[in-house]
PDB file of C-alpha atoms in Angstrom:
ATOM      1  CA  MET A   1      96.346  81.026 127.250  1.00  0.00           C
ATOM      2  CA  THR A   2      95.946  80.063 123.613  1.00  0.00           C
ATOM      3  CA  ALA A   3      94.103  76.964 122.475  1.00  0.00           C
ATOM      4  CA  ILE A   4      97.294  75.369 121.158  1.00  0.00           C
ATOM      5  CA  SER A   5      99.202  75.877 124.417  1.00  0.00           C
ATOM      6  CA  SER A   6      96.246  74.479 126.370  1.00  0.00           C
ATOM      7  CA  VAL A   7      96.113  71.392 124.180  1.00  0.00           C
ATOM      8  CA  LEU A   8      99.885  70.835 124.243  1.00  0.00           C
ATOM      9  CA  GLY A   9     100.055  71.361 128.004  1.00  0.00           C
ATOM     10  CA  LEU A  10      97.232  68.901 128.575  1.00  0.00           C
ATOM     11  CA  PHE A  11      98.886  66.381 126.255  1.00  0.00           C
ATOM     12  CA  PHE A  12     102.128  66.659 128.245  1.00  0.00           C
ATOM     13  CA  VAL A  13     100.441  66.391 131.668  1.00  0.00           C
ATOM     14  CA  SER A  14      98.379  63.421 130.463  1.00  0.00           C
ATOM     15  CA  PHE A  15     101.485  61.720 129.098  1.00  0.00           C
ATOM     16  CA  VAL A  16     103.355  62.151 132.380  1.00  0.00           C
ATOM     17  CA  ALA A  17     100.313  61.036 134.391  1.00  0.00           C
ATOM     18  CA  ALA A  18     100.206  57.729 132.503  1.00  0.00           C
ATOM     19  CA  THR A  19     103.844  56.948 133.101  1.00  0.00           C
ATOM     20  CA  LEU A  20     104.813  55.880 136.551  1.00  0.00           C
ATOM     21  CA  LEU A  21     105.413  59.500 137.596  1.00  0.00           C
ATOM     22  CA  PRO A  22     102.779  61.328 139.645  1.00  0.00           C
ATOM     23  CA  ALA A  23     100.577  63.838 137.824  1.00  0.00           C
ATOM     24  CA  GLN A  24      96.871  64.670 137.707  1.00  0.00           C
ATOM     25  CA  SER A  25      95.516  64.874 134.171  1.00  0.00           C
ATOM     26  CA  GLU A  26      91.828  64.785 135.108  1.00  0.00           C
ATOM     27  CA  LEU A  27      92.130  68.065 137.012  1.00  0.00           C
ATOM     28  CA  GLY A  28      93.987  69.576 134.066  1.00  0.00           C
ATOM     29  CA  LEU A  29      91.232  68.553 131.683  1.00  0.00           C
ATOM     30  CA  ALA A  30      88.507  69.770 134.043  1.00  0.00           C
ATOM     31  CA  GLY A  31      90.197  73.138 134.504  1.00  0.00           C
ATOM     32  CA  LEU A  32      90.704  73.686 130.791  1.00  0.00           C
ATOM     33  CA  LEU A  33      87.125  72.659 130.045  1.00  0.00           C
ATOM     34  CA  ALA A  34      85.819  75.054 132.689  1.00  0.00           C
ATOM     35  CA  ALA A  35      88.002  77.854 131.293  1.00  0.00           C
ATOM     36  CA  ASP A  36      86.799  77.102 127.756  1.00  0.00           C
ATOM     37  CA  THR A  37      90.328  77.414 126.354  1.00  0.00           C
ATOM     38  CA  ALA A  38      89.910  75.019 123.411  1.00  0.00           C
ATOM     39  CA  PRO A  39      87.224  72.900 121.767  1.00  0.00           C
ATOM     40  CA  VAL A  40      86.062  70.020 123.956  1.00  0.00           C
ATOM     41  CA  TRP A  41      86.897  67.370 121.340  1.00  0.00           C
ATOM     42  CA  MET A  42      90.438  68.728 121.012  1.00  0.00           C
ATOM     43  CA  LEU A  43      91.057  68.616 124.766  1.00  0.00           C
ATOM     44  CA  ILE A  44      89.682  65.063 125.035  1.00  0.00           C
ATOM     45  CA  LEU A  45      91.803  63.979 122.069  1.00  0.00           C
ATOM     46  CA  ALA A  46      94.948  65.547 123.567  1.00  0.00           C
ATOM     47  CA  ALA A  47      94.369  63.986 126.994  1.00  0.00           C
ATOM     48  CA  SER A  48      93.501  60.564 125.578  1.00  0.00           C
ATOM     49  CA  THR A  49      96.425  60.502 123.167  1.00  0.00           C
ATOM     50  CA  GLY A  50      98.943  61.716 125.731  1.00  0.00           C
ATOM     51  CA  ASN A  51      97.724  59.292 128.374  1.00  0.00           C
ATOM     52  CA  THR A  52      97.692  56.358 125.962  1.00  0.00           C
ATOM     53  CA  LEU A  53     101.221  57.139 124.749  1.00  0.00           C
ATOM     54  CA  GLY A  54     102.401  57.359 128.355  1.00  0.00           C
ATOM     55  CA  SER A  55     101.034  53.855 128.869  1.00  0.00           C
ATOM     56  CA  VAL A  56     102.923  52.720 125.777  1.00  0.00           C
ATOM     57  CA  VAL A  57     106.104  53.888 127.533  1.00  0.00           C
ATOM     58  CA  ASN A  58     105.145  51.662 130.480  1.00  0.00           C
ATOM     59  CA  TRP A  59     104.564  48.724 128.106  1.00  0.00           C
ATOM     60  CA  PHE A  60     108.027  49.189 126.584  1.00  0.00           C
ATOM     61  CA  LEU A  61     109.560  49.509 130.055  1.00  0.00           C
ATOM     62  CA  GLY A  62     107.801  46.278 130.989  1.00  0.00           C
ATOM     63  CA  ARG A  63     109.358  44.513 128.026  1.00  0.00           C
ATOM     64  CA  GLY A  64     112.795  45.246 129.447  1.00  0.00           C
ATOM     65  CA  VAL A  65     112.003  45.580 133.151  1.00  0.00           C
ATOM     66  CA  ALA A  66     114.500  42.954 134.257  1.00  0.00           C
ATOM     67  CA  ARG A  67     117.321  45.276 133.234  1.00  0.00           C
ATOM     68  CA  PHE A  68     116.007  48.239 135.252  1.00  0.00           C
ATOM     69  CA  SER A  69     114.042  46.920 138.213  1.00  0.00           C
ATOM     70  CA  SER A  70     117.009  46.922 140.580  1.00  0.00           C
ATOM     71  CA  ARG A  71     117.901  50.553 139.905  1.00  0.00           C
ATOM     72  CA  ARG A  72     117.120  53.151 142.552  1.00  0.00           C
ATOM     73  CA  TRP A  73     115.280  55.407 140.124  1.00  0.00           C
ATOM     74  CA  PHE A  74     112.889  52.690 138.941  1.00  0.00           C
ATOM     75  CA  PRO A  75     109.456  53.969 140.032  1.00  0.00           C
ATOM     76  CA  VAL A  76     107.724  50.645 140.762  1.00  0.00           C
ATOM     77  CA  THR A  77     108.499  48.559 143.805  1.00  0.00           C
ATOM     78  CA  PRO A  78     108.840  44.798 143.384  1.00  0.00           C
ATOM     79  CA  ALA A  79     105.654  44.376 145.464  1.00  0.00           C
ATOM     80  CA  GLN A  80     103.661  46.686 143.162  1.00  0.00           C
ATOM     81  CA  LEU A  81     104.935  44.856 140.108  1.00  0.00           C
ATOM     82  CA  ASP A  82     104.119  41.464 141.655  1.00  0.00           C
ATOM     83  CA  ARG A  83     100.551  42.592 142.477  1.00  0.00           C
ATOM     84  CA  ALA A  84      99.999  44.001 139.005  1.00  0.00           C
ATOM     85  CA  SER A  85     101.430  40.877 137.382  1.00  0.00           C
ATOM     86  CA  ALA A  86      99.213  38.611 139.494  1.00  0.00           C
ATOM     87  CA  TRP A  87      96.153  40.697 138.608  1.00  0.00           C
ATOM     88  CA  TYR A  88      97.130  40.669 134.951  1.00  0.00           C
ATOM     89  CA  GLN A  89      97.727  36.916 134.901  1.00  0.00           C
ATOM     90  CA  ARG A  90      94.352  36.324 136.522  1.00  0.00           C
ATOM     91  CA  TRP A  91      92.270  38.605 134.269  1.00  0.00           C
ATOM     92  CA  GLY A  92      94.445  38.741 131.153  1.00  0.00           C
ATOM     93  CA  LYS A  93      94.315  41.507 128.601  1.00  0.00           C
ATOM     94  CA  TRP A  94      90.821  42.558 129.729  1.00  0.00           C
ATOM     95  CA  SER A  95      92.372  43.923 132.909  1.00  0.00           C
ATOM     96  CA  LEU A  96      93.744  46.699 130.695  1.00  0.00           C
ATOM     97  CA  LEU A  97      90.251  48.192 130.740  1.00  0.00           C
ATOM     98  CA  LEU A  98      91.248  49.289 134.264  1.00  0.00           C
ATOM     99  CA  SER A  99      94.358  51.073 132.986  1.00  0.00           C
ATOM    100  CA  TRP A 100      92.591  54.362 133.754  1.00  0.00           C
ATOM    101  CA  ALA A 101      92.282  53.550 137.452  1.00  0.00           C
ATOM    102  CA  PRO A 102      94.418  55.283 140.057  1.00  0.00           C
ATOM    103  CA  VAL A 103      97.101  53.190 141.797  1.00  0.00           C
ATOM    104  CA  ILE A 104      96.654  49.999 139.726  1.00  0.00           C
ATOM    105  CA  GLY A 105      96.356  51.373 136.194  1.00  0.00           C
ATOM    106  CA  ASP A 106      99.962  52.317 135.542  1.00  0.00           C
ATOM    107  CA  PRO A 107     101.460  49.130 137.021  1.00  0.00           C
ATOM    108  CA  LEU A 108      98.965  47.115 134.935  1.00  0.00           C
ATOM    109  CA  THR A 109     100.324  48.632 131.744  1.00  0.00           C
ATOM    110  CA  LEU A 110     103.846  47.825 132.893  1.00  0.00           C
ATOM    111  CA  ALA A 111     102.795  44.256 133.727  1.00  0.00           C
ATOM    112  CA  ALA A 112     101.319  43.901 130.233  1.00  0.00           C
ATOM    113  CA  GLY A 113     104.777  44.551 128.838  1.00  0.00           C
ATOM    114  CA  VAL A 114     106.443  42.207 131.319  1.00  0.00           C
ATOM    115  CA  LEU A 115     103.985  39.446 130.404  1.00  0.00           C
ATOM    116  CA  ARG A 116     104.452  40.106 126.684  1.00  0.00           C
ATOM    117  CA  GLU A 117     100.927  41.223 125.797  1.00  0.00           C
ATOM    118  CA  PRO A 118     100.909  41.823 122.026  1.00  0.00           C
ATOM    119  CA  PHE A 119     101.113  45.530 121.243  1.00  0.00           C
ATOM    120  CA  LEU A 120      97.961  46.026 119.148  1.00  0.00           C
ATOM    121  CA  PRO A 121      95.470  44.533 121.654  1.00  0.00           C
ATOM    122  CA  PHE A 122      97.286  46.460 124.401  1.00  0.00           C
ATOM    123  CA  LEU A 123      97.024  49.726 122.504  1.00  0.00           C
ATOM    124  CA  LEU A 124      93.356  49.294 121.608  1.00  0.00           C
ATOM    125  CA  LEU A 125      92.205  48.351 125.121  1.00  0.00           C
ATOM    126  CA  VAL A 126      94.233  51.072 126.828  1.00  0.00           C
ATOM    127  CA  ALA A 127      93.095  53.739 124.344  1.00  0.00           C
ATOM    128  CA  LEU A 128      89.480  52.689 124.888  1.00  0.00           C
ATOM    129  CA  ALA A 129      89.797  52.840 128.680  1.00  0.00           C
ATOM    130  CA  LYS A 130      91.659  56.154 128.757  1.00  0.00           C
ATOM    131  CA  THR A 131      89.315  57.837 126.285  1.00  0.00           C
ATOM    132  CA  ALA A 132      86.246  56.625 128.182  1.00  0.00           C
ATOM    133  CA  ARG A 133      87.631  58.139 131.393  1.00  0.00           C
ATOM    134  CA  TYR A 134      88.190  61.537 129.779  1.00  0.00           C
ATOM    135  CA  LEU A 135      84.755  61.474 128.163  1.00  0.00           C
ATOM    136  CA  ILE A 136      83.225  60.871 131.596  1.00  0.00           C
ATOM    137  CA  VAL A 137      85.301  63.671 133.162  1.00  0.00           C
ATOM    138  CA  ALA A 138      84.237  66.035 130.386  1.00  0.00           C
ATOM    139  CA  ALA A 139      80.582  65.052 130.748  1.00  0.00           C
ATOM    140  CA  LEU A 140      80.699  65.671 134.499  1.00  0.00           C
ATOM    141  CA  VAL A 141      82.400  69.056 134.099  1.00  0.00           C
ATOM    142  CA  LEU A 142      80.153  70.248 131.297  1.00  0.00           C
ATOM    143  CA  TRP A 143      76.949  68.987 132.850  1.00  0.00           C
TER     144      TRP A 143
END
């Protein structure tokens, strides 16, 4: 596997993992780090960028969620969206620092769009949270 295919594959998996579709980007990063397929910084950058951009998709979906929420294919149940919205209303934009967390992270990014969080603060907080997670995963794997 070449470095470029490793980086692109990790970017894609990380992107999908941040949308509301199931995927496991941490295992992908850990495996590629263990296999030493590309420079560490490049893998962390690919994972962080892909995961952040996937969350941006959720934010945009949230902006127009009323149009799609009744469709069968929509991946968030009304209960999940209500929980994420309640959490987001209680903690505000700082809750986006939990956007890396399993189960609640993706719905939080959707709720940020629903509740009209301005894009720049959203992007900065989510990028910070996602990058921190991948740095920790890399540190644990490489240690």
